XYZ file of C-alpha atoms in Angstrom:
763
model
C 0.000 0.000 0.000
C 2.879 2.237 0.849
C 4.496 1.665 -2.524
C 1.222 2.561 -4.255
C 1.110 5.870 -2.378
C 4.751 6.546 -3.324
C 4.036 5.848 -6.986
C 0.944 8.038 -6.822
C 2.858 10.922 -5.222
C 5.647 10.489 -7.777
C 3.113 10.540 -10.608
C 1.373 13.678 -9.255
C 4.738 15.399 -8.724
C 5.947 14.471 -12.206
C 2.695 15.707 -13.710
C 2.936 18.986 -11.777
C 6.557 19.515 -12.915
C 5.551 18.731 -16.470
C 2.746 21.276 -16.318
C 5.045 23.910 -14.816
C 7.759 23.114 -17.335
C 5.177 23.087 -20.055
C 4.534 26.721 -19.306
C 7.921 27.342 -20.971
C 8.921 30.391 -18.944
C 11.047 32.354 -21.410
C 13.741 34.858 -20.476
C 15.137 37.429 -22.900
C 18.685 38.769 -22.414
C 19.584 42.002 -24.225
C 23.205 43.049 -24.563
C 24.703 46.504 -24.669
C 26.125 47.846 -27.886
C 25.260 51.500 -28.469
C 23.285 52.193 -31.639
C 23.541 48.531 -32.638
C 21.514 47.736 -29.510
C 18.436 49.111 -31.254
C 18.446 45.758 -33.083
C 16.751 44.415 -29.939
C 13.599 46.227 -31.081
C 13.555 44.072 -34.200
C 14.066 40.978 -32.029
C 11.041 41.879 -29.882
C 9.013 42.669 -32.977
C 9.721 39.255 -34.545
C 9.117 37.313 -31.318
C 5.712 38.946 -30.804
C 4.802 38.445 -34.441
C 5.546 34.727 -34.127
C 3.694 34.339 -30.818
C 6.763 33.638 -28.657
C 6.050 34.587 -25.029
C 8.512 36.672 -23.012
C 8.306 36.238 -19.246
C 11.478 37.972 -18.021
C 13.953 40.503 -19.414
C 17.466 41.455 -18.357
C 19.422 44.132 -20.170
C 22.544 46.223 -20.207
C 22.983 49.748 -21.586
C 21.119 49.945 -24.926
C 19.532 46.607 -24.014
C 18.336 48.137 -20.751
C 16.766 51.051 -22.637
C 14.899 48.877 -25.134
C 13.947 46.321 -22.482
C 12.702 48.976 -20.048
C 10.375 50.495 -22.637
C 8.963 47.035 -23.344
C 8.397 46.237 -19.654
C 6.813 49.687 -19.235
C 4.033 48.500 -21.530
C 5.146 49.811 -24.911
C 4.775 47.527 -27.924
C 7.721 46.882 -30.272
C 5.977 48.996 -32.908
C 5.643 51.907 -30.465
C 9.300 51.600 -29.458
C 10.321 51.486 -33.122
C 8.285 54.602 -33.935
C 9.886 56.415 -31.022
C 13.520 55.657 -31.898
C 12.870 56.619 -35.530
C 11.376 59.964 -34.476
C 13.082 63.331 -34.581
C 12.771 63.499 -30.789
C 14.945 60.405 -30.313
C 17.561 61.635 -32.774
C 17.818 64.932 -30.915
C 18.006 63.042 -27.640
C 20.830 60.822 -28.904
C 22.739 63.860 -30.191
C 22.341 65.772 -26.932
C 20.235 68.505 -28.525
C 16.882 70.080 -27.757
C 13.803 70.829 -29.786
C 13.574 74.473 -30.767
C 10.572 74.796 -28.462
C 12.719 73.657 -25.538
C 15.352 76.350 -25.943
C 15.057 79.182 -23.541
C 16.588 82.268 -25.123
C 15.704 84.467 -22.162
C 18.493 82.677 -20.266
C 20.994 82.592 -23.119
C 24.021 84.841 -22.976
C 24.403 87.776 -25.348
C 25.821 86.457 -28.594
C 29.587 86.741 -28.848
C 32.454 85.344 -30.918
C 33.499 82.703 -28.391
C 34.498 79.346 -29.881
C 35.433 77.303 -26.833
C 34.627 77.653 -23.146
C 36.283 76.243 -20.043
C 34.667 76.207 -16.598
C 36.655 76.159 -13.371
C 36.195 76.817 -9.667
C 37.772 79.279 -7.284
C 39.772 76.540 -5.602
C 41.127 75.151 -8.878
C 41.852 78.194 -11.028
C 45.232 76.821 -12.097
C 43.918 73.314 -12.798
C 42.513 72.365 -16.160
C 38.859 71.440 -15.831
C 37.951 68.664 -18.256
C 34.270 68.014 -19.060
C 32.819 64.652 -18.006
C 30.339 64.470 -20.864
C 30.438 64.968 -24.620
C 26.718 65.659 -25.057
C 24.023 67.124 -22.832
C 21.602 64.617 -21.328
C 18.906 67.194 -20.527
C 16.456 65.964 -23.175
C 17.267 62.291 -22.603
C 16.700 62.488 -18.847
C 13.375 64.300 -19.125
C 12.097 61.961 -21.840
C 12.968 58.917 -19.732
C 11.157 60.524 -16.800
C 8.028 60.781 -18.973
C 8.334 57.306 -20.484
C 9.535 55.262 -17.497
C 9.206 57.321 -14.324
C 5.436 57.139 -13.953
C 5.367 53.402 -14.729
C 7.884 52.609 -12.013
C 6.000 54.686 -9.445
C 2.667 53.075 -10.340
C 4.178 49.663 -9.537
C 5.816 50.513 -6.246
C 9.247 50.836 -7.861
C 9.467 47.035 -7.808
C 10.740 45.699 -11.134
C 8.936 42.390 -10.523
C 5.615 44.228 -10.793
C 6.226 45.681 -14.248
C 4.505 44.484 -17.414
C 7.243 41.838 -17.429
C 9.700 41.293 -14.526
C 12.906 43.149 -15.350
C 16.521 43.586 -14.312
C 19.207 45.942 -15.582
C 22.858 46.269 -14.633
C 25.156 49.230 -14.113
C 28.790 49.542 -13.015
C 30.177 50.728 -9.694
C 33.636 51.947 -10.714
C 34.791 52.402 -7.106
C 34.231 48.768 -6.118
C 34.905 47.628 -9.697
C 31.780 45.493 -9.832
C 28.519 45.069 -11.678
C 25.358 46.102 -9.801
C 21.913 44.649 -10.557
C 18.832 46.854 -10.179
C 15.620 45.094 -9.203
C 13.859 48.043 -7.581
C 14.000 51.810 -7.322
C 13.220 54.527 -9.859
C 13.022 52.723 -13.205
C 14.177 55.717 -15.251
C 17.123 56.229 -12.898
C 18.249 52.595 -12.993
C 18.129 52.478 -16.791
C 19.925 55.833 -17.054
C 22.699 54.453 -14.832
C 22.944 51.347 -17.008
C 23.459 53.379 -20.199
C 25.846 56.077 -18.902
C 28.627 55.622 -21.433
C 31.846 57.072 -19.932
C 32.715 60.597 -21.128
C 29.646 60.645 -23.397
C 26.892 61.169 -20.806
C 26.966 62.755 -17.361
C 27.157 60.042 -14.676
C 24.454 60.005 -11.987
C 24.398 58.991 -8.324
C 21.999 56.517 -6.768
C 22.180 56.193 -2.980
C 25.457 58.140 -3.109
C 27.095 55.703 -5.549
C 28.306 57.017 -8.919
C 27.243 54.643 -11.672
C 28.417 54.108 -15.238
C 27.456 51.923 -18.188
C 26.668 48.344 -17.223
C 28.686 47.151 -20.206
C 31.929 47.950 -18.402
C 31.660 44.781 -16.286
C 28.700 42.789 -17.648
C 27.610 43.475 -21.195
C 25.403 40.390 -21.512
C 23.541 39.684 -18.239
C 22.601 36.049 -18.882
C 23.939 35.165 -15.413
C 21.496 37.657 -13.904
C 18.660 35.990 -15.815
C 19.534 32.545 -14.403
C 20.135 33.761 -10.857
C 17.083 36.036 -10.494
C 14.457 34.296 -12.643
C 15.594 30.706 -13.418
C 13.619 30.487 -16.703
C 13.031 27.283 -18.634
C 14.410 28.760 -21.822
C 16.576 31.781 -22.637
C 16.692 33.828 -25.821
C 19.808 35.974 -26.001
C 20.165 38.975 -28.312
C 23.781 40.079 -28.568
C 25.194 42.868 -30.749
C 28.455 43.393 -28.886
C 31.990 42.014 -28.757
C 34.789 42.108 -26.241
C 37.503 44.684 -26.851
C 40.503 43.692 -28.930
C 43.738 43.140 -26.979
C 45.645 46.368 -26.271
C 48.267 47.514 -28.768
C 51.554 49.212 -27.911
C 50.885 52.168 -30.218
C 47.100 52.527 -29.666
C 46.130 54.582 -26.610
C 42.384 54.008 -27.092
C 42.820 50.228 -27.038
C 44.872 50.503 -23.849
C 42.329 52.702 -22.044
C 39.427 50.503 -23.216
C 41.045 47.370 -21.805
C 41.750 49.147 -18.524
C 38.109 50.222 -18.164
C 36.119 47.336 -19.663
C 36.037 43.805 -18.205
C 35.643 40.619 -20.269
C 32.002 39.663 -20.861
C 30.791 36.123 -21.600
C 28.379 36.310 -24.527
C 27.481 32.617 -24.421
C 24.390 31.077 -22.851
C 25.405 28.774 -19.970
C 23.145 25.850 -20.906
C 21.578 24.099 -23.878
C 18.114 25.475 -23.090
C 18.633 28.626 -25.074
C 19.082 30.278 -28.471
C 21.529 33.087 -29.182
C 20.539 35.699 -31.781
C 23.413 37.828 -33.077
C 22.314 40.724 -35.318
C 25.143 42.565 -37.035
C 23.922 45.981 -38.249
C 27.531 47.213 -38.575
C 26.854 50.569 -36.913
C 29.265 52.746 -34.998
C 28.552 53.135 -31.284
C 26.754 56.468 -31.678
C 25.352 56.036 -35.193
C 21.721 56.397 -34.068
C 20.729 58.012 -37.361
C 20.654 54.539 -38.920
C 18.348 53.042 -36.291
C 16.102 51.538 -38.993
C 19.010 49.376 -40.244
C 19.631 48.066 -36.738
C 15.953 47.203 -36.196
C 15.760 45.370 -39.519
C 18.912 43.423 -38.697
C 17.430 42.282 -35.381
C 14.159 41.279 -36.999
C 15.812 39.317 -39.825
C 18.184 37.409 -37.528
C 15.325 36.470 -35.201
C 13.214 35.109 -38.062
C 16.160 32.877 -38.986
C 16.143 31.392 -35.468
C 12.359 31.002 -35.065
C 12.304 27.283 -35.917
C 14.973 26.614 -33.284
C 12.931 28.585 -30.731
C 9.732 26.728 -31.710
C 11.530 23.465 -30.951
C 11.914 24.457 -27.297
C 8.986 26.793 -26.587
C 5.554 25.237 -26.969
C 3.466 28.017 -25.469
C 2.122 30.811 -27.703
C 0.702 34.235 -27.011
C -1.335 36.272 -29.489
C -0.918 39.970 -30.205
C -4.517 40.507 -29.142
C -3.770 39.016 -25.727
C -0.696 41.223 -25.352
C -2.581 44.332 -26.421
C -5.309 43.727 -23.862
C -2.725 43.101 -21.168
C -0.862 46.299 -22.091
C -3.998 48.408 -21.960
C -4.828 47.070 -18.500
C -1.239 47.608 -17.300
C -0.926 51.148 -18.610
C -4.331 52.150 -17.269
C -2.936 52.096 -13.729
C -0.256 54.712 -14.525
C -1.083 58.175 -13.176
C -0.557 61.163 -15.452
C 2.140 63.615 -14.406
C 0.854 66.384 -12.146
C 3.446 68.076 -9.926
C 2.427 69.499 -6.558
C 5.808 69.761 -4.784
C 9.529 69.890 -5.450
C 12.589 68.770 -3.506
C 16.233 68.807 -4.495
C 19.612 67.733 -3.271
C 21.038 71.200 -2.617
C 21.790 71.798 1.021
C 20.669 75.287 1.998
C 17.081 76.555 1.957
C 17.976 79.436 -0.359
C 19.287 76.974 -2.974
C 16.059 74.973 -2.823
C 14.064 78.181 -3.159
C 15.538 79.018 -6.578
C 14.533 75.670 -8.102
C 11.109 75.642 -6.465
C 10.185 79.171 -7.449
C 11.320 78.558 -11.014
C 8.789 75.740 -11.417
C 5.995 76.111 -8.839
C 4.091 79.012 -7.325
C 4.063 77.705 -3.770
C 2.070 80.653 -2.424
C -0.889 79.549 -4.494
C -0.192 75.843 -3.823
C -0.018 75.403 -7.589
C -0.341 72.011 -9.280
C 1.033 71.810 -12.823
C 0.585 69.303 -15.622
C 3.191 67.777 -17.924
C 3.108 70.587 -20.505
C 3.702 73.247 -17.834
C 6.390 71.145 -16.173
C 8.248 70.637 -19.435
C 8.331 74.351 -20.192
C 9.506 75.339 -16.717
C 11.944 72.434 -16.404
C 13.883 73.448 -19.497
C 13.755 77.067 -18.370
C 15.375 76.066 -15.071
C 17.916 73.870 -16.895
C 18.896 76.820 -19.091
C 20.081 78.756 -16.022
C 23.773 79.420 -16.619
C 24.524 78.835 -12.944
C 23.266 75.235 -13.210
C 25.405 72.593 -14.887
C 23.276 69.456 -14.590
C 19.811 68.374 -13.437
C 18.541 64.848 -13.016
C 14.762 64.451 -12.365
C 12.844 61.744 -10.523
C 9.173 61.333 -9.598
C 7.657 60.270 -6.292
C 3.964 59.352 -6.270
C 2.066 60.932 -3.378
C -1.046 59.729 -1.591
C -3.200 62.282 -3.402
C -2.094 60.800 -6.797
C 0.049 63.852 -7.624
C 3.829 63.669 -7.807
C 6.736 65.202 -5.986
C 9.461 66.193 -8.439
C 12.868 65.342 -6.986
C 15.743 67.133 -8.675
C 19.406 66.276 -8.392
C 20.991 69.642 -9.173
C 24.672 70.238 -9.781
C 25.785 73.840 -9.774
C 27.975 75.142 -12.563
C 31.545 75.962 -11.654
C 32.081 79.515 -10.482
C 34.056 80.764 -13.476
C 33.619 80.311 -17.216
C 36.294 81.362 -19.696
C 35.348 81.938 -23.356
C 37.993 82.150 -26.075
C 37.375 82.823 -29.752
C 37.237 85.451 -32.444
C 37.302 85.735 -36.203
C 40.501 84.909 -38.093
C 40.570 85.737 -41.782
C 42.812 86.002 -44.836
C 41.624 89.639 -44.900
C 43.018 92.186 -42.458
C 40.021 92.066 -40.131
C 41.330 89.510 -37.650
C 39.772 89.880 -34.206
C 40.356 87.901 -31.029
C 37.821 87.427 -28.252
C 38.316 86.710 -24.571
C 35.570 86.680 -21.946
C 35.274 85.564 -18.332
C 32.103 85.153 -16.274
C 31.712 84.668 -12.520
C 28.449 82.933 -11.543
C 26.619 82.441 -8.249
C 23.416 80.636 -7.316
C 21.459 81.449 -4.181
C 18.016 82.889 -3.730
C 18.796 84.560 -7.048
C 21.141 83.686 -9.896
C 23.799 86.321 -10.513
C 26.693 86.734 -12.907
C 29.485 89.219 -13.485
C 30.887 89.251 -17.007
C 33.963 90.930 -18.459
C 35.047 90.519 -22.079
C 37.247 92.029 -24.735
C 37.587 91.991 -28.511
C 41.011 92.955 -29.788
C 42.292 93.585 -33.283
C 43.229 96.296 -35.774
C 39.746 96.484 -37.265
C 37.640 96.117 -34.119
C 38.280 96.472 -30.420
C 35.809 96.414 -27.562
C 35.446 95.984 -23.833
C 32.336 95.022 -21.904
C 31.357 94.773 -18.259
C 27.959 93.442 -17.184
C 26.333 92.500 -13.898
C 23.149 90.455 -14.160
C 20.681 89.217 -11.569
C 17.841 86.788 -12.263
C 14.891 86.592 -9.900
C 13.269 83.120 -9.862
C 9.547 83.006 -10.440
C 6.931 81.293 -12.557
C 7.017 84.601 -14.470
C 10.719 85.474 -14.132
C 12.575 88.689 -14.869
C 16.255 89.556 -15.064
C 17.996 92.896 -14.726
C 21.473 93.809 -15.875
C 23.711 96.841 -15.652
C 26.391 97.218 -18.306
C 29.225 99.316 -19.690
C 30.472 98.904 -23.287
C 33.337 100.493 -25.224
C 33.476 99.931 -28.997
C 36.013 101.004 -31.624
C 35.828 100.386 -35.396
C 38.808 101.262 -37.550
C 37.838 101.226 -41.230
C 41.131 101.305 -43.116
C 41.267 99.939 -46.643
C 38.547 97.431 -46.014
C 39.133 95.406 -49.190
C 42.828 94.866 -48.483
C 44.260 91.418 -47.820
C 46.197 90.277 -44.804
C 49.509 91.181 -46.445
C 48.679 94.667 -47.784
C 49.494 97.982 -46.155
C 46.444 99.132 -44.192
C 47.437 102.703 -43.299
C 46.229 105.347 -42.960
C 42.715 104.817 -41.607
C 40.024 106.938 -43.221
C 37.298 106.359 -40.624
C 37.375 105.555 -36.916
C 34.232 105.198 -34.815
C 34.361 105.159 -31.016
C 31.443 104.432 -28.704
C 31.004 104.422 -24.949
C 27.636 103.594 -23.473
C 26.225 102.294 -20.229
C 22.758 101.443 -19.037
C 20.215 99.107 -17.487
C 18.328 96.342 -19.254
C 15.269 94.351 -18.152
C 14.491 91.010 -19.807
C 11.286 89.030 -19.541
C 10.338 85.779 -21.302
C 7.147 85.562 -23.315
C 7.727 81.944 -24.312
C 10.612 79.482 -24.441
C 11.970 80.939 -27.676
C 10.573 84.439 -27.200
C 11.587 87.327 -24.967
C 11.115 91.063 -24.617
C 13.670 93.610 -23.415
C 13.430 97.147 -22.112
C 16.705 99.066 -22.317
C 17.765 102.515 -21.121
C 21.268 103.788 -21.894
C 23.506 106.857 -21.888
C 25.947 107.123 -24.786
C 28.906 109.073 -26.117
C 29.804 108.623 -29.794
C 32.857 109.976 -31.563
C 33.483 109.657 -35.305
C 36.856 110.649 -36.800
C 36.739 110.860 -40.592
C 37.945 112.587 -43.750
C 35.490 114.148 -46.193
C 37.523 113.191 -49.216
C 39.273 110.047 -50.368
C 42.353 112.083 -51.264
C 43.883 112.641 -47.834
C 47.391 112.215 -46.435
C 48.974 111.683 -43.055
C 49.391 115.467 -42.759
C 45.629 116.084 -42.953
C 43.539 116.353 -39.819
C 40.242 114.535 -39.622
C 36.801 115.913 -38.887
C 35.438 114.896 -35.495
C 31.741 114.521 -34.706
C 30.633 113.888 -31.138
C 27.088 112.867 -30.359
C 26.134 112.549 -26.690
C 22.713 111.620 -25.421
C 20.376 108.933 -24.150
C 18.196 106.247 -25.616
C 15.336 104.026 -24.509
C 14.229 100.979 -26.506
C 11.898 97.993 -26.404
C 12.727 94.820 -28.311
C 10.788 91.647 -29.069
C 12.809 88.592 -30.205
C 11.751 85.093 -31.240
C 14.630 82.798 -32.131
C 14.737 79.072 -32.899
C 17.628 79.107 -35.391
C 19.953 76.125 -35.077
C 23.168 78.183 -35.028
C 24.174 81.621 -33.849
C 25.518 82.294 -37.359
C 25.279 80.552 -40.758
C 22.007 78.846 -39.775
C 20.266 76.214 -41.877
C 17.089 75.566 -39.869
C 14.650 77.347 -37.582
C 13.013 80.752 -37.459
C 13.916 84.235 -36.269
C 11.931 87.432 -35.746
C 13.009 90.682 -34.140
C 11.080 93.932 -33.760
C 12.601 96.981 -32.086
C 11.446 100.489 -31.349
C 13.938 103.058 -30.086
C 13.797 106.706 -29.017
C 17.066 108.685 -29.258
C 17.895 112.214 -28.212
C 21.218 114.026 -27.920
C 23.529 116.833 -28.941
C 25.851 116.787 -31.928
C 29.113 118.710 -32.007
C 31.072 118.601 -35.294
C 34.619 119.973 -35.368
C 35.950 120.528 -38.912
C 39.312 119.149 -40.032
C 41.618 120.062 -42.900
C 39.426 118.273 -45.487
C 36.150 119.791 -44.272
C 33.906 122.121 -46.249
C 32.930 123.938 -43.075
C 35.162 126.272 -41.114
C 33.327 126.643 -37.809
C 32.229 124.187 -35.136
C 28.602 123.193 -35.639
C 26.209 122.075 -32.914
C 22.742 120.562 -33.234
C 20.107 118.888 -31.087
C 18.616 115.699 -32.492
C 15.773 113.436 -31.474
C 14.103 110.666 -33.392
C 12.253 107.354 -33.316
C 13.515 104.189 -34.943
C 11.421 101.208 -36.005
C 13.359 98.184 -37.199
C 12.566 94.545 -37.903
C 14.396 91.450 -39.116
C 13.083 87.998 -39.959
C 14.508 84.706 -41.157
C 12.625 81.485 -41.740
C 13.747 78.183 -43.231
C 10.693 76.955 -45.107
C 12.377 73.790 -46.370
C 14.554 71.866 -43.947
C 15.634 68.344 -44.753
C 18.884 66.439 -44.470
C 20.198 67.588 -47.868
C 18.553 70.886 -48.795
C 17.474 73.927 -46.788
C 15.664 76.963 -48.162
C 15.277 80.110 -46.115
C 13.942 83.608 -46.604
C 15.680 86.487 -44.856
C 15.023 90.205 -44.769
C 14.945 93.350 -42.690
C 13.662 96.896 -42.786
C 14.013 100.186 -40.964
C 12.017 103.406 -40.619
C 13.364 106.440 -38.800
C 12.498 110.088 -38.268
C 16.149 110.937 -37.787
C 17.258 114.477 -38.729
C 20.400 115.135 -40.762
C 23.734 115.880 -39.115
C 25.993 118.846 -39.942
C 27.692 117.317 -42.965
C 27.275 114.461 -45.390
C 29.752 112.044 -43.797
C 28.495 112.590 -40.251
C 24.926 111.986 -41.449
C 25.952 108.865 -43.319
C 27.766 107.449 -40.293
C 24.750 107.963 -38.049
C 22.574 105.723 -40.226
C 21.973 102.006 -39.977
C 23.792 99.862 -42.531
C 22.329 96.878 -44.369
C 24.489 93.873 -43.435
C 22.529 90.619 -43.601
C 25.608 89.069 -45.203
C 27.897 88.797 -42.130
C 31.069 89.913 -43.936
C 29.397 93.208 -44.902
C 29.892 94.332 -41.298
C 33.659 94.311 -41.831
C 33.445 96.822 -44.720
C 32.413 100.451 -44.870
C 29.858 100.406 -47.703
C 28.075 103.786 -48.146
C 25.695 102.405 -50.777
C 24.063 100.154 -48.158
C 23.319 102.931 -45.627
C 19.933 104.602 -45.474
C 17.536 105.942 -42.837
C 14.664 104.018 -44.427
C 14.886 100.795 -46.420
C 13.583 97.284 -46.904
C 15.516 94.225 -48.015
C 14.913 90.570 -48.647
C 16.620 87.521 -50.004
C 17.045 83.770 -50.139
C 19.320 81.377 -48.243
C 20.026 78.185 -50.160
C 21.956 75.631 -48.115
C 23.083 72.277 -49.483
C 24.376 69.852 -46.852
C 27.099 68.098 -48.816
C 28.025 65.923 -45.865
C 27.280 65.998 -42.165
C 28.569 69.360 -40.819
C 29.630 70.484 -44.322
C 27.407 73.060 -46.051
C 27.531 74.781 -49.389
C 25.410 77.901 -49.170
C 24.308 80.721 -51.443
C 22.854 83.923 -49.957
C 21.384 86.550 -52.285
C 19.638 89.790 -51.262
C 17.841 92.739 -52.819
C 18.244 96.129 -51.100
C 15.727 98.924 -51.698
C 16.217 102.238 -49.851
C 13.234 104.578 -49.613
C 15.595 107.553 -49.662
C 19.334 107.835 -50.285
C 21.661 110.384 -48.771
C 23.454 112.571 -51.307
C 26.244 115.092 -50.990
C 25.676 118.678 -52.159
C 28.444 120.784 -53.697
C 28.973 122.640 -50.418
C 29.391 119.390 -48.467
C 25.959 119.522 -46.865
C 23.704 116.450 -47.026
C 20.297 116.069 -48.613
C 18.021 113.256 -49.709
C 17.585 112.035 -53.257
C 14.233 111.344 -54.857
C 12.399 108.331 -53.364
C 13.343 104.763 -54.280
C 16.714 105.519 -55.808
C 19.832 103.510 -55.083
C 18.511 99.950 -55.218
C 21.219 97.318 -55.141
C 22.041 93.651 -54.655
C 24.431 91.764 -52.445
C 25.463 88.141 -52.639
C 27.642 85.562 -50.969
C 28.550 81.945 -51.576
C 30.423 79.810 -49.061
C 31.665 76.344 -48.320
C 31.413 75.959 -44.543
C 32.569 73.186 -42.245
C 30.781 73.433 -38.889
C 33.389 71.929 -36.588
C 32.821 71.449 -32.854
C 35.174 74.417 -32.413
C 33.367 76.769 -34.786
C 32.860 77.360 -38.526
C 35.673 77.118 -41.068
C 34.732 78.619 -44.414
C 35.821 79.746 -47.848
C 33.635 82.654 -49.017
C 33.180 84.723 -52.162
C 31.205 87.938 -51.553
C 29.678 90.157 -54.229
C 29.277 93.918 -53.672
C 28.296 95.220 -57.133
C 28.939 98.945 -56.597
C 32.531 98.564 -55.435
C 35.479 99.044 -57.763
C 36.376 95.388 -57.166
C 32.949 93.795 -56.655
C 34.203 90.285 -55.823
C 35.991 89.658 -52.513
C 37.304 86.208 -51.566
C 38.407 85.126 -48.129
C 39.154 82.084 -46.012
C 38.195 82.434 -42.377
C 37.566 80.702 -39.088
C 35.170 81.801 -36.364
C 32.143 84.021 -35.957
C 31.694 87.589 -37.215
C 29.966 88.819 -34.090
C 30.513 92.078 -32.218
C 29.106 93.810 -29.174
C 25.906 95.708 -29.862
C 26.287 99.249 -31.192
C 25.107 102.103 -29.004
C 22.231 103.351 -31.187
C 23.062 102.574 -34.825
């Protein structure tokens, strides 16, 4: 009887084991591999299409990203659509959408090419950046995609759509760390923090890097944590080649990266090895990677069918996903905390996002706008966001904030084969407390242009912020023989303009890419010039001084992709200015007048400029660009002084380095086309052509006094064609400009850098 019971128990146990085993619990292991890791999307797509169930997922780096989106309830098709979107490409490149720029916080444009940040206690030490691209967009997107899902499931990775594990690397203890709980977006971000490419983050005071450093194929984690019946491995990575004596990169790689075992440790598994042949950061070819993963999986389907009997339909998965995602609460923020120590530091971040006095609760759209506005603060170097679900179903936004280093040094300029070479050097001291403040000092230096600038700026945090700055600027333009080359004699100068002005400026944002400015300034202008082209070193120049004040209001909307030589985006500026002051003209040896002349002037200026790229694709960009000006300005004492007081048409950047009387008028409109052909990534061939139509043109009477010609005389054209390489250290270009009314209308130059100057006082 006893033996019968034993047989019966054995039979029941064997049947139970068979049933359990018959469930065919399937684990999927996803390797790291950069852009090639997007092949895992194709693997998931093929497995679902063929009805293969997936019960557990472990992933590293790119595998952690793809796997986390799947376990957050996104279908392979949704993941594919996301990584093929413009948003993902911007994210991978460390860029922002134009709507996420915040020009209110951007510095005044200058000719800086490189910048170095350093602290007060390390002024003599070189401060190397720890990241190649900004992760601001990436981190916020992962918060949206993964953060709410993790919170809805108690931050337990076993409770996700599919149980999940990802690995990161603790470089202090030199070991791999497995995440099974915590903030899902944070764990995945740690797993994919490629050294020197992305900013590392801390979790529980441990600094984590890419999981691929120590375990690039977490099959061991799959066996240890889930013990599945069958494993499908998707691997797109290889171990590093042995170090070479003459290859520094190979040596550093082998020092940092441990050997990974890309084999499955038992026979109950199938290894899929897509080979999309992509570079680590070649995310632009994501579609090729996905196709490679799909095709390789289809080749292995029969082998998988031989081991996995269970099937799951797409309808079943869709229903399960809908039920899973229904529990996720939409983002509504009711409180903010951060890692900064003092209360005043916390106040700046809080007031920038929430109006605590009104106990404000904001939705995702409001959060996104204010988050990027806070991130754009020059005194902040890095922000990492997390969500914490509260009992009232709103979220607390937890921000890890890293302050920018105290000092920032900018170095640059414009270096040309023409004699208009100009260097630039600027230094900024930044503080962050209850307000964000900065003190900036900069200088341009060169024969053609020299300038100095001091500015103190304070930004008051608020949901509707405002900044105020006080400034002092000195400008000097020395127009010698403007068409000369670097090797020609450039003396004597025939026109020198000096400006000194100081004032107060208030800035207020209207939108992320829009701001308005109110500016009041006091100015002193001095122009030294000859009233004839036939002058010698023995002649004395005329001198015109104009001293006064000005108040202006400016509206700017800017989403252009570069500060100069743009190929995408839109720009609009409208400015109204009131000027009043006294002119004093002292005649020189070439003057028609004999006595000192004094006049009082006051006028209004209305000016506008627009640029819009109507066609913007990877190969061809078409933009329209124009500006116009209307002024009630009265004439100065002589022709040259009047001409110098007028605004010049200079939409072609190089025109600012010439003195071109035919493009100066108190009232004009202009317009043209920008045709940009992207020959290769970062290499543009562009053609810019403009039509210039003055309403009135200044003319010189026989006695040297100025007057206006009949309306609509003096129309002209201006053109430029360039081959430009947009390097990470600024533009390098070969340019041919066309100024039709000059004796030599064509001017060729090779140059490096930006043609940007400090703002003129009133012109």
